[in-house]
Short mmCIF file of C-alpha atoms in Angstrom, two decimals:
data_model
loop_
_atom_site.label_atom_id
_atom_site.label_comp_id
_atom_site.label_asym_id
_atom_site.label_seq_id
_atom_site.Cartn_x
_atom_site.Cartn_y
_atom_site.Cartn_z
CA UNK R 1 -15.51 14.94 11.40
CA UNK R 2 -16.20 16.41 7.87
CA UNK R 3 -19.57 16.92 7.06
CA UNK R 4 -21.22 16.36 3.85
CA UNK R 5 -25.10 15.41 2.39
CA UNK R 6 -24.96 12.48 -0.30
CA UNK R 7 -28.04 10.75 -1.78
CA UNK R 8 -25.57 8.27 -3.61
CA UNK R 9 -26.28 4.38 -2.95
CA UNK R 10 -22.40 3.33 -3.77
CA UNK R 11 -21.78 5.52 -0.73
CA UNK R 12 -23.36 3.36 1.65
CA UNK R 13 -21.06 0.11 0.72
CA UNK R 14 -18.75 -1.15 3.34
CA UNK R 15 -15.98 -0.39 1.21
CA UNK R 16 -16.81 3.61 0.96
CA UNK R 17 -17.57 3.38 4.73
CA UNK R 18 -14.13 2.25 5.14
CA UNK R 19 -12.44 4.92 2.88
CA UNK R 20 -14.61 7.34 5.15
CA UNK R 21 -13.31 5.99 8.41
CA UNK R 22 -9.61 5.92 7.09
CA UNK R 23 -9.83 9.16 6.34
CA UNK R 24 -10.29 10.33 9.45
CA UNK R 25 -7.39 11.68 11.75
CA UNK R 26 -6.55 9.47 14.99
CA UNK R 27 -8.53 11.76 17.35
CA UNK R 28 -11.47 12.22 15.16
CA UNK R 29 -11.65 8.18 15.13
CA UNK R 30 -11.86 8.08 19.10
CA UNK R 31 -14.44 10.61 18.97
CA UNK R 32 -16.28 8.73 16.65
CA UNK R 33 -15.85 5.61 18.85
CA UNK R 34 -16.87 7.71 22.68
CA UNK R 35 -19.97 8.93 20.58
CA UNK R 36 -21.19 5.59 19.09
CA UNK R 37 -20.29 3.73 22.74
CA UNK R 38 -22.09 6.83 24.49
CA UNK R 39 -25.06 6.12 21.98
CA UNK R 40 -25.01 2.33 22.64
CA UNK R 41 -24.98 2.75 26.09
CA UNK R 42 -27.77 5.32 26.50
CA UNK R 43 -30.55 3.23 24.51
CA UNK R 44 -28.66 -0.39 26.28
CA UNK R 45 -27.44 0.03 29.40
CA UNK R 46 -27.14 -3.15 30.28
CA UNK R 47 -25.08 -3.65 27.17
CA UNK R 48 -21.76 -3.24 29.07
CA UNK R 49 -22.34 -5.62 32.18
CA UNK R 50 -23.73 -8.26 29.14
CA UNK R 51 -20.29 -8.01 27.52
CA UNK R 52 -18.40 -7.90 30.55
CA UNK R 53 -19.95 -10.88 31.66
CA UNK R 54 -20.04 -13.30 28.29
CA UNK R 55 -16.55 -14.79 27.83
CA UNK R 56 -15.61 -17.79 25.24
CA UNK R 57 -16.58 -20.50 25.98
CA UNK R 58 -14.92 -24.20 24.66
CA UNK R 59 -17.07 -25.89 22.24
CA UNK R 60 -18.54 -29.12 23.68
CA UNK R 61 -18.30 -31.02 20.30
CA UNK R 62 -15.20 -31.64 18.37
CA UNK R 63 -14.67 -29.53 15.40
CA UNK R 64 -12.93 -30.18 11.66
CA UNK R 65 -11.36 -27.81 9.87
CA UNK R 66 -11.29 -28.57 6.26
CA UNK R 67 -8.79 -26.65 3.82
CA UNK R 68 -8.50 -27.40 0.03
CA UNK R 69 -5.54 -29.35 -1.10
#
């Protein structure tokens, strides 16, 4: 990962973060994924169990999809 320090609010946008992420190599992206996963599990060890337990459920009511003509 390329390290730099910036205090520009424009670099905090979602688009700027996406540009930064796309600039990483595949190996750097995977390292970042592992680092974030470790951080999440350190702060919330039950996150993995909760994610595995939660399954998508069918809605109890009907859903109407509205489209523009």
